[in-house]
Coordinates of C-alpha atoms in Angstrom, one line a residue:
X1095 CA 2.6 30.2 -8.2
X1096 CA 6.3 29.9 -7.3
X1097 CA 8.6 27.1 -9.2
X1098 CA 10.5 25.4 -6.9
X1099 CA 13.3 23.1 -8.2
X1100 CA 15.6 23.4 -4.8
X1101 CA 14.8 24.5 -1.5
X1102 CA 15.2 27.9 -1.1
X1103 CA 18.2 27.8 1.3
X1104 CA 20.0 25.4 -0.9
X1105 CA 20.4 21.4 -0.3
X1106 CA 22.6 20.4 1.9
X1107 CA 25.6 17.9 1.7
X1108 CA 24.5 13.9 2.2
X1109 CA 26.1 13.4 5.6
X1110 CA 27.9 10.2 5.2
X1111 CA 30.1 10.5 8.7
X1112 CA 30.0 10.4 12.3
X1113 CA 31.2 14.0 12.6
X1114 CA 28.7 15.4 10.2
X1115 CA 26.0 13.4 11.9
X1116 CA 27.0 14.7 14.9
X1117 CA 26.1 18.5 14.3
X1118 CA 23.2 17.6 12.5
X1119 CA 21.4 16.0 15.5
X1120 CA 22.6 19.4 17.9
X1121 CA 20.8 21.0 15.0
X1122 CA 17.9 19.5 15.4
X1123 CA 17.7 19.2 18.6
X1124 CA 18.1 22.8 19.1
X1125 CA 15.4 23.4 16.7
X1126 CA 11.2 24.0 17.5
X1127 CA 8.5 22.3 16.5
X1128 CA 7.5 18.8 14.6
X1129 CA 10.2 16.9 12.6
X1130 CA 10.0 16.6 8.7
X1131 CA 10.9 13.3 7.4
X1132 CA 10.9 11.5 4.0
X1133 CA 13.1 8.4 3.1
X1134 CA 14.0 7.4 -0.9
X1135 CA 13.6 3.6 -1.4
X1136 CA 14.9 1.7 -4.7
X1137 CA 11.1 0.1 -5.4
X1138 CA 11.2 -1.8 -8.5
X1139 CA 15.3 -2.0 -8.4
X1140 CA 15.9 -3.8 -5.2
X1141 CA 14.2 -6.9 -3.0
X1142 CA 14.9 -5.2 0.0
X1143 CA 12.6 -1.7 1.0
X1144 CA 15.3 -0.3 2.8
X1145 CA 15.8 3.3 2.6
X1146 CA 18.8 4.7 0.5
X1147 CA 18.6 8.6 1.6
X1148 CA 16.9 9.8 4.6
X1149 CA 15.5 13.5 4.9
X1150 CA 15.1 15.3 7.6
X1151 CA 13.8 19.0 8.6
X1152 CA 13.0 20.9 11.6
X1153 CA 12.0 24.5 12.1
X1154 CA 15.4 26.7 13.7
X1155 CA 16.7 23.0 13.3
X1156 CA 17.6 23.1 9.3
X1157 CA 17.5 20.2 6.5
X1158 CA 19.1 17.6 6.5
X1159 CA 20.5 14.4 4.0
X1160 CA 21.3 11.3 5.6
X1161 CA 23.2 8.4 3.8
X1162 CA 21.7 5.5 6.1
X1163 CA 23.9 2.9 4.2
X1164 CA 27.1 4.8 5.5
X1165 CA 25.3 5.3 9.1
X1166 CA 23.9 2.3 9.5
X1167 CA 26.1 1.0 12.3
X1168 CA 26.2 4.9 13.9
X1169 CA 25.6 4.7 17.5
X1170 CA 24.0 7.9 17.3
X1171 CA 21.1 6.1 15.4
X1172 CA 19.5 5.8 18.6
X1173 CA 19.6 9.3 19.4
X1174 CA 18.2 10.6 16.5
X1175 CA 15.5 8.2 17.4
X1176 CA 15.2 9.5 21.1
X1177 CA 14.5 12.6 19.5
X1178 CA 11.6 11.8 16.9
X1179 CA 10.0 9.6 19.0
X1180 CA 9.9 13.1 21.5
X1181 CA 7.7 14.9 18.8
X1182 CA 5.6 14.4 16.3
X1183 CA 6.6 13.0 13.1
X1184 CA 5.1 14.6 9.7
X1185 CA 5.4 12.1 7.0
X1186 CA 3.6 12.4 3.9
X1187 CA 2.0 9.1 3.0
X1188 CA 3.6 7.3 5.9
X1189 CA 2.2 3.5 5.0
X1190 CA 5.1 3.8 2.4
X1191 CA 8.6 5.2 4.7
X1192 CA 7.9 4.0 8.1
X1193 CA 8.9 0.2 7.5
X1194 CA 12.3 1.3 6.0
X1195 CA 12.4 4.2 9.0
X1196 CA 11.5 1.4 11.8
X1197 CA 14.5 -0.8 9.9
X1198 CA 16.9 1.7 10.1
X1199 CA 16.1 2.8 13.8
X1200 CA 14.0 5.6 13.3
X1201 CA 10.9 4.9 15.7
X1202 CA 8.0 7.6 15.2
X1203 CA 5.5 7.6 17.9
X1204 CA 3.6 10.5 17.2
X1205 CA 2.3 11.5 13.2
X1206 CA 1.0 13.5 11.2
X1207 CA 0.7 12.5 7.8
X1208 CA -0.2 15.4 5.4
X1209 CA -1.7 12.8 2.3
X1210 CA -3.8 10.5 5.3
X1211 CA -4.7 14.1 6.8
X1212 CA -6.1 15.9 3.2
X1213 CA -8.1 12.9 2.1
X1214 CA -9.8 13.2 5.8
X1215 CA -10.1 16.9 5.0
X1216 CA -11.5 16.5 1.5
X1217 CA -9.0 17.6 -0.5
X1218 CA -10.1 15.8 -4.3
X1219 CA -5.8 15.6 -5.1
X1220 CA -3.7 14.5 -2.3
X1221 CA -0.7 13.8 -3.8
X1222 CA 2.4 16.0 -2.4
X1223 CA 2.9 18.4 -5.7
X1224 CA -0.7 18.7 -6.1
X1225 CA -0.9 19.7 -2.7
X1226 CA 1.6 21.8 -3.0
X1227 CA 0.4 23.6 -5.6
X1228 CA -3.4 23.6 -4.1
X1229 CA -2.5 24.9 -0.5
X1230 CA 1.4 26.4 -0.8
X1231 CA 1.0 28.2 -4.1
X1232 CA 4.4 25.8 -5.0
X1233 CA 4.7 23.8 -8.0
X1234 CA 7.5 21.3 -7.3
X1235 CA 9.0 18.7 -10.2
X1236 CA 8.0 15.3 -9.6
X1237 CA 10.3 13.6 -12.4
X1238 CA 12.7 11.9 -10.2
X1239 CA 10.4 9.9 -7.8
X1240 CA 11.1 6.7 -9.9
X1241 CA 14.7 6.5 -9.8
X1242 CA 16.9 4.1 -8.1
X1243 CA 18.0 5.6 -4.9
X1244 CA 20.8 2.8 -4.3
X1245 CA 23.1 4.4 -7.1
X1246 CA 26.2 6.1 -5.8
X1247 CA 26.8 9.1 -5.9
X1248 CA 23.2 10.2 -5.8
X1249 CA 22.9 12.8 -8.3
X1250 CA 22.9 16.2 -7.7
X1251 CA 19.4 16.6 -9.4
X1252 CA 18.3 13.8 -7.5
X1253 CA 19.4 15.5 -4.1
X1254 CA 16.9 18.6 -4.9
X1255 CA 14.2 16.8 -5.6
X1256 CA 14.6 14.4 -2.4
X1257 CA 15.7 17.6 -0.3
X1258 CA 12.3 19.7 -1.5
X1259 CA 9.8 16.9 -0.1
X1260 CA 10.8 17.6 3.5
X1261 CA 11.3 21.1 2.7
X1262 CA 7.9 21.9 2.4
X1263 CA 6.5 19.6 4.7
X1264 CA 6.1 21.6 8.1
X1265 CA 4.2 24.6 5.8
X1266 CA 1.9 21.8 4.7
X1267 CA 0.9 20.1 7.3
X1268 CA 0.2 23.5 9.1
X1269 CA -2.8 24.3 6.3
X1270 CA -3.9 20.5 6.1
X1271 CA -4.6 20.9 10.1
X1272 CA -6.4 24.2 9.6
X1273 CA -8.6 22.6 7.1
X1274 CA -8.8 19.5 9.5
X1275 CA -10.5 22.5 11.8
X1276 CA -12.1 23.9 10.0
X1277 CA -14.0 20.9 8.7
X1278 CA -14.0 19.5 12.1
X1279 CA -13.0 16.9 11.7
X1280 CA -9.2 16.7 13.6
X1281 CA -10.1 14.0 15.6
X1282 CA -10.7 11.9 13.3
X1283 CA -7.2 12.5 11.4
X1284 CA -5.6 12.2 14.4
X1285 CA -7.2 8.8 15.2
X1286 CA -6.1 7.8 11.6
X1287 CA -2.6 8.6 12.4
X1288 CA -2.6 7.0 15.3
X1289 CA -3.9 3.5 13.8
X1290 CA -1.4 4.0 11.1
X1291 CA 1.7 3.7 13.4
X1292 CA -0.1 0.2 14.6
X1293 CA -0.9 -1.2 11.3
X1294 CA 2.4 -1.2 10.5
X1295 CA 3.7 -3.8 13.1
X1296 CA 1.4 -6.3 11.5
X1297 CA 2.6 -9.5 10.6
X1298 CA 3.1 -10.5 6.8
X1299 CA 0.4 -12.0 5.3
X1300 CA 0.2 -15.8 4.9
X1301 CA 1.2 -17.1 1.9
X1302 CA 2.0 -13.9 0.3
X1303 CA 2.6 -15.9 -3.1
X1304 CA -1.2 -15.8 -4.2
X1305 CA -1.0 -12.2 -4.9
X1306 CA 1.0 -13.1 -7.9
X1307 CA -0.9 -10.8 -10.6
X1308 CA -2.7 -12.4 -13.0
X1309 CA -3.9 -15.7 -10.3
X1310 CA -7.8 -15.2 -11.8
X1311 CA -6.4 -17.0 -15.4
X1312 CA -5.8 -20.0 -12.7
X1313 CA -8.2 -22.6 -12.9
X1314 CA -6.5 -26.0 -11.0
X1315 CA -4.8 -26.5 -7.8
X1316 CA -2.2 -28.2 -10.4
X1317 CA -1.2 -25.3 -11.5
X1318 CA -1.5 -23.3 -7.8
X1319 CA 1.5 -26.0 -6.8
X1320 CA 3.8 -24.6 -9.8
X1321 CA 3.1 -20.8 -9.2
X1322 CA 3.6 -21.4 -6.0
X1323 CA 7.1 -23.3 -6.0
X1324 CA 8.4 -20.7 -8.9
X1325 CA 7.4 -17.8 -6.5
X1326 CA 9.1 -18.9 -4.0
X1327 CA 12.1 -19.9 -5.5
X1328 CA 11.9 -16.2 -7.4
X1329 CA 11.8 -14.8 -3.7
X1330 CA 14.8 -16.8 -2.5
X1331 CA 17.0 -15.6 -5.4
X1332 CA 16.1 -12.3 -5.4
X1333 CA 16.7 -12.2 -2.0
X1334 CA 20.1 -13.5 -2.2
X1335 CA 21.2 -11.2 -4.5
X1336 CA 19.0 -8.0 -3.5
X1337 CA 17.2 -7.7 -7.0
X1338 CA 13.4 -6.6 -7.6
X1339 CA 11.6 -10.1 -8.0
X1340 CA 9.7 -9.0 -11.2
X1341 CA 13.0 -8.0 -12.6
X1342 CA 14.5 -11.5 -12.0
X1343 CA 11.4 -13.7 -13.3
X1344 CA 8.0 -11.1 -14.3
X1345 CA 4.6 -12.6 -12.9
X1346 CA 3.1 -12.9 -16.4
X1347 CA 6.1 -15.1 -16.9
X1348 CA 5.1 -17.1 -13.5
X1349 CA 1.8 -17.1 -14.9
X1350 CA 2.6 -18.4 -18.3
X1351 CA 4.8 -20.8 -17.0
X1352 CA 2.2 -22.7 -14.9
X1353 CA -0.4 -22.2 -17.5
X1354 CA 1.8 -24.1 -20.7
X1355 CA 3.8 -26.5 -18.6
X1356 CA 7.4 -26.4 -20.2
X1357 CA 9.3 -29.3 -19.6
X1358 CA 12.6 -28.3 -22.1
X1359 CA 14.2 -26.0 -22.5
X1360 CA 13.4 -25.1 -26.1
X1361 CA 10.0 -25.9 -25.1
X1362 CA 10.6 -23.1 -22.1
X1363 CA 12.3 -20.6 -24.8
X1364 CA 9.7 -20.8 -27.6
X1365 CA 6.4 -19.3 -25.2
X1366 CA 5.9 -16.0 -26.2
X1367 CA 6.0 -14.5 -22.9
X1368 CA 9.3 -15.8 -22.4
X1369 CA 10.5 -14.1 -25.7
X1370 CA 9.2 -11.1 -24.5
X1371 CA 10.1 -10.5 -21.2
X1372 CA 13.1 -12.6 -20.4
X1373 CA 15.8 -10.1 -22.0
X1374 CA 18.5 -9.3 -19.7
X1375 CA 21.9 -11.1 -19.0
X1376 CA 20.9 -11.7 -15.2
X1377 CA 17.0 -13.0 -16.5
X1378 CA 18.3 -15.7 -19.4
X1379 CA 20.8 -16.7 -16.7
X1380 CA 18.4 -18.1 -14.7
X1381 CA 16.0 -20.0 -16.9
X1382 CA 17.4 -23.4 -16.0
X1383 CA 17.0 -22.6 -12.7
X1384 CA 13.2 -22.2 -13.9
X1385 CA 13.0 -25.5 -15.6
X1386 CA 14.7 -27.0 -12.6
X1387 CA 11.7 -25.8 -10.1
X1388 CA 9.0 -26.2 -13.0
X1389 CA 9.7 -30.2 -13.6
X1390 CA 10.3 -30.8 -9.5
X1391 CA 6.5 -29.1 -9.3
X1392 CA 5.5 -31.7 -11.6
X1393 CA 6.1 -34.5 -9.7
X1394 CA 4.5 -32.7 -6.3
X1395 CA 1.7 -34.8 -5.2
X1396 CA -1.7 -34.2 -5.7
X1397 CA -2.2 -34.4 -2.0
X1398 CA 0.0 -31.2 -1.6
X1399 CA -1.4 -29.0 -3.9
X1400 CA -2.7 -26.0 -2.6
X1401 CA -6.4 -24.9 -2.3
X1402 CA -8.0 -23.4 -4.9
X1403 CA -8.7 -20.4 -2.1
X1404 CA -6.3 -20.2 0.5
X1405 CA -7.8 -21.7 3.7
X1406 CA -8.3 -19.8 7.0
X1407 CA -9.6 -15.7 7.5
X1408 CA -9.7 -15.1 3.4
X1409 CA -13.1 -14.6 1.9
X1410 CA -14.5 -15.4 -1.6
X1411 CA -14.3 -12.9 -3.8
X1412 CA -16.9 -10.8 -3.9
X1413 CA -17.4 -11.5 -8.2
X1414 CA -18.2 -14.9 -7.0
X1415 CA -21.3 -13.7 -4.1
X1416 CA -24.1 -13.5 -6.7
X1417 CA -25.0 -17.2 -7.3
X1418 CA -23.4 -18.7 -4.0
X1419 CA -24.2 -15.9 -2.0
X1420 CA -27.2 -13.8 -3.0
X1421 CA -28.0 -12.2 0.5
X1422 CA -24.9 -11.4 0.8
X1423 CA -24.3 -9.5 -2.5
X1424 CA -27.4 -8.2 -2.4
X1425 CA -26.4 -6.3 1.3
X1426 CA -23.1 -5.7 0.2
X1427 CA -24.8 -3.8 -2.9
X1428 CA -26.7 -1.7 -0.6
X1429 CA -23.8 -0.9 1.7
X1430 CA -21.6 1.1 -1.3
X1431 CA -25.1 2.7 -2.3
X1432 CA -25.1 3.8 1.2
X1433 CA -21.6 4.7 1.8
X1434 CA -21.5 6.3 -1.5
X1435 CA -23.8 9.0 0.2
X1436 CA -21.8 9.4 3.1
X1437 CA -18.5 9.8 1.5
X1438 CA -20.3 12.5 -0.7
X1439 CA -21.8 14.2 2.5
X1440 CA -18.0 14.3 4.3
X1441 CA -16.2 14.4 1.2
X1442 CA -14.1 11.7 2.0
X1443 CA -13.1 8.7 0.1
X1444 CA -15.4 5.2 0.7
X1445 CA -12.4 3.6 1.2
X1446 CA -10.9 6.1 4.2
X1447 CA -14.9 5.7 5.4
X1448 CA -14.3 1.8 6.0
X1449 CA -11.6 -0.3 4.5
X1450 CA -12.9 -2.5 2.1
X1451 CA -11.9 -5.6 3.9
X1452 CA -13.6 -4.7 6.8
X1453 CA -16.9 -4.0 4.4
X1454 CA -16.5 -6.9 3.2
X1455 CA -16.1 -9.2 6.5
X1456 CA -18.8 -7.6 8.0
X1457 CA -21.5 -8.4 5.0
X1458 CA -20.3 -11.8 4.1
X1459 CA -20.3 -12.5 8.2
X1460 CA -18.5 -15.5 7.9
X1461 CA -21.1 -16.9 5.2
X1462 CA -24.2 -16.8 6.9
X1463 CA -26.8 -15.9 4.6
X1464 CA -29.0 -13.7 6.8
X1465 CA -31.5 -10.7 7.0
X1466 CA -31.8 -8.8 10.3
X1467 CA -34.1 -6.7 10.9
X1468 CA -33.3 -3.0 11.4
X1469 CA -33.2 -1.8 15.2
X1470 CA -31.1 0.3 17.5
X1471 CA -30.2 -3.2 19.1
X1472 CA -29.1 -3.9 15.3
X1473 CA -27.1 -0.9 15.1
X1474 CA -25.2 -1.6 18.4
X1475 CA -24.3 -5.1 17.4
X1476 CA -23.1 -3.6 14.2
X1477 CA -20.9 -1.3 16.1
X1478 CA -19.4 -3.3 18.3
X1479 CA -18.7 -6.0 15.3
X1480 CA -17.1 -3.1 13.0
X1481 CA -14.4 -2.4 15.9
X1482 CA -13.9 -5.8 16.3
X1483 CA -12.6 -6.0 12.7
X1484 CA -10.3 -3.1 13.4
X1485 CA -12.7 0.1 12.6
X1486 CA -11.7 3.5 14.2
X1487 CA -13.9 4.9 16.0
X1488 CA -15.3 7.9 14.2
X1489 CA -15.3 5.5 11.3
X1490 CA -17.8 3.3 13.4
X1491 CA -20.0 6.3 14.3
X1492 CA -20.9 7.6 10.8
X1493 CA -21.1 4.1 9.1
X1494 CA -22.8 1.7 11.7
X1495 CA -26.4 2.9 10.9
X1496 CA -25.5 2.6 7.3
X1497 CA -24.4 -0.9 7.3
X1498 CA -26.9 -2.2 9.9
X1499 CA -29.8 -0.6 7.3
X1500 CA -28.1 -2.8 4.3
X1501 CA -28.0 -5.8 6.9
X1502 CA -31.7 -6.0 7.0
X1503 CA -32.1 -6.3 3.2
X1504 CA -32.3 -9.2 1.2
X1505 CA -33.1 -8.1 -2.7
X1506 CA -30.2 -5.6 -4.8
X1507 CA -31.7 -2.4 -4.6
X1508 CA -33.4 -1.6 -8.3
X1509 CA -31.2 -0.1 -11.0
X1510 CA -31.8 3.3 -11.5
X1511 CA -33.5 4.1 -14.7
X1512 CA -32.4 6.5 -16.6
X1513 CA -35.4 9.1 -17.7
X1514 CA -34.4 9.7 -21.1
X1515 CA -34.2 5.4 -21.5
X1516 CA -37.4 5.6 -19.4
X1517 CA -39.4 8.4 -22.0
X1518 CA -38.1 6.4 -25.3
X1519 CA -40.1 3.2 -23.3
X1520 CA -43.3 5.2 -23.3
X1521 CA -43.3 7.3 -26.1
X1522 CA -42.1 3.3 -28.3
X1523 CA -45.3 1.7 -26.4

């Protein structure tokens, strides 16, 4: 097992100029082969996702570091674009680089992404140092994925780490293809990939402020019209001023806040929550602000509260299927028994099987308590309903009969007794 805390040629300079820029493109452009690329974010720091270091690597084509808030008015953006949208793309865990990528002009059109690729494949650790370790014989150091990329000068320390990701890449996403092969199962990878370049031009999600953590303490729309006027006034400021929202004003906080009603501001100051987690000079700067938006949500009318459960495409949550839904749950129940032993027969996760939204939309079936019965005419309905709600295609083949076989049940399926609980019970009676 080699430790690697640099790539082995060295890390390169950050190219912060035209000139350097330049003669990186002619290298890769003279190079072979797919193109390595990562991209460093400042989650947790910053509002914005943009990328703060971009890295790039190419086979006869070298590494590259690019500084994309110094280049982001170069011209030869667009080339560098031209030229990765000419090959394929390896990205490890692409759901998380290619907004910031697409934002600063870097369009992929063909992927491969080496974590998607090893959970198809089966690989029980898909993270990139496990990997690593697993399939290169590498051990990489993983301490600096957490830092905050929009400091500057990026530390040398910093550059190694962010430089090794895409150094490694190419090597890795040769042996997750060979097992791809060798498990046959390539296609369906590449049909992953290909649906992950689309999902990512999907529009934001209505009224994103529901997914404030901790919403399941909320019992009255009363309280839905406060969380939902300090979220969005969070969202404006931190916005404005390019800070995290949770480091401005922490959802417990929100939560808090709409649960105890303050209307003072020693009332405001004396909450616990507030005690502990407004701390910082920018946070207590802000809390009149807070009380500001907290009594203007008091006076909202009733009339414009918000639902208790936002209205259009959303579904109940599944907690809540047992007593207003019992078909429903009970099919739903069956489904995860069954997908259960297909995921063990692939070795591939449930959830890379069929998303769990999709699972869920096509048991609840818009609320119609029903049981069908079980029939290739079933099956094909099934089908053509799962790639309605966005299933791939090789998803839809090896799940279809397993959902349609749930979809004609309408009882849980019996708890499995354990035989040890089960020879107490008859050696007791």
């Amino acid at each position: 097992m080699r430790n690697l805390t640099a790539p082995e040629g060295g890390t390169p300079k950050v190219i912060e100029n035209e000139t350097e820029f330049s003669r990186a493109l002619q290298e890769l452009t003279g190079g072979t082969g797919p193109i390595a690329i990562d991209a460093e974010r400042a989650s947790g720091f910053k509002y914005s996702s943009r990328a703060y270091l971009i890295q790039l690597n190419r086979r006869n084509g070298g590494l590259h570091l690019l500084d994309p808030i110094a280049l982001q008015n170069s011209p030869l953006i667009a080339k560098l674009s031209d030229l990765i949208s000419q090959n394929e793309s390896i990205i490890h865990a692409s759901s998380q680089d290619l907004p910031c990528l697409r934002e600063f002009g870097i369009h992929p059109k063909k992927l491969f992404d080496t974590e998607l690729g090893a959970r198809i494949a089966g690989f029980p650790k898909v993270g990139l140092a496990p990997l690593c370790e697993n399939l290169l014989e590498i051990s990489l150091a993983k301490e600096h994925s957490a830092v905050d990329w929009s400091i500057r000068p990026l530390r040398n320390e910093w550059l190694d780490y962010a430089a090794l990701d895409v150094a490694v890449l190419i090597d890795l996403r040769d042996k997750v293809e060979a097992a791809l092969r060798d498990s046959n199962k390539l296609a369906w990878a590449e049909e992953e990939f290909a649906a992950s370049l689309k999902a990512e031009l999907l529009k934001p999600r209505p009224e994103p402020w529901r997914r404030t953590s901790g919403m399941h303490q909320i019992r009255s729309r009363f309280e839905l019209a406060i969380i939902r006027s300090l979220w969005q006034a969070r969202d404006e400021i931190a916005k404005d001023i390019d800070l995290a929202p949770g480091r401005l004003l922490n959802d417990a906080v929100i939560i808090e806040l709409a649960r105890n009603k303050p209307k003072k501001r020693e009332e405001f100051l004396d909450l616990p929550i507030v005690k502990m987690r407004i701390r910082s000079e920018i946070q207590i700067s802000y809390i009149d602000r807070w009380l500001s938006v907290l009594n203007e949500a008091y006076r909202i009318p009733e009339e414009n509260w918000p639902e208790m459960r936002a209205r259009g495409d959303s579904l109940p949550a599944p907690r809540n299927w047992r007593e207003k839904f019992p078909i429903a749950n009970a099919q739903l129940q069956h489904v995860r028994r069954n997908l259960t032993e297909i995921s063990e027969k692939y070795s591939i996760p449930q959830e890379n099987l069929l998303s769990p939204e999709i699972l869920k939309r096509v048991i609840f079936n818009s609320g119609k308590e029903e049981v069908m019965s079980y029939s290739e005419s079933q099956v094909s309905e099934i089908r053509s309903k799962l790639r309605e709600l966005g299933a791939r295609n090789w998803q839809v083949d090896i799940v279809a009969d397993a959902v349609a076989r749930a979809k004609s049940e309408s009882l849980p399926p019996p708890v499995a007794v354990d035989p040890a609980e089960e020879s107490d019970s008859e050696t007791a009676g």
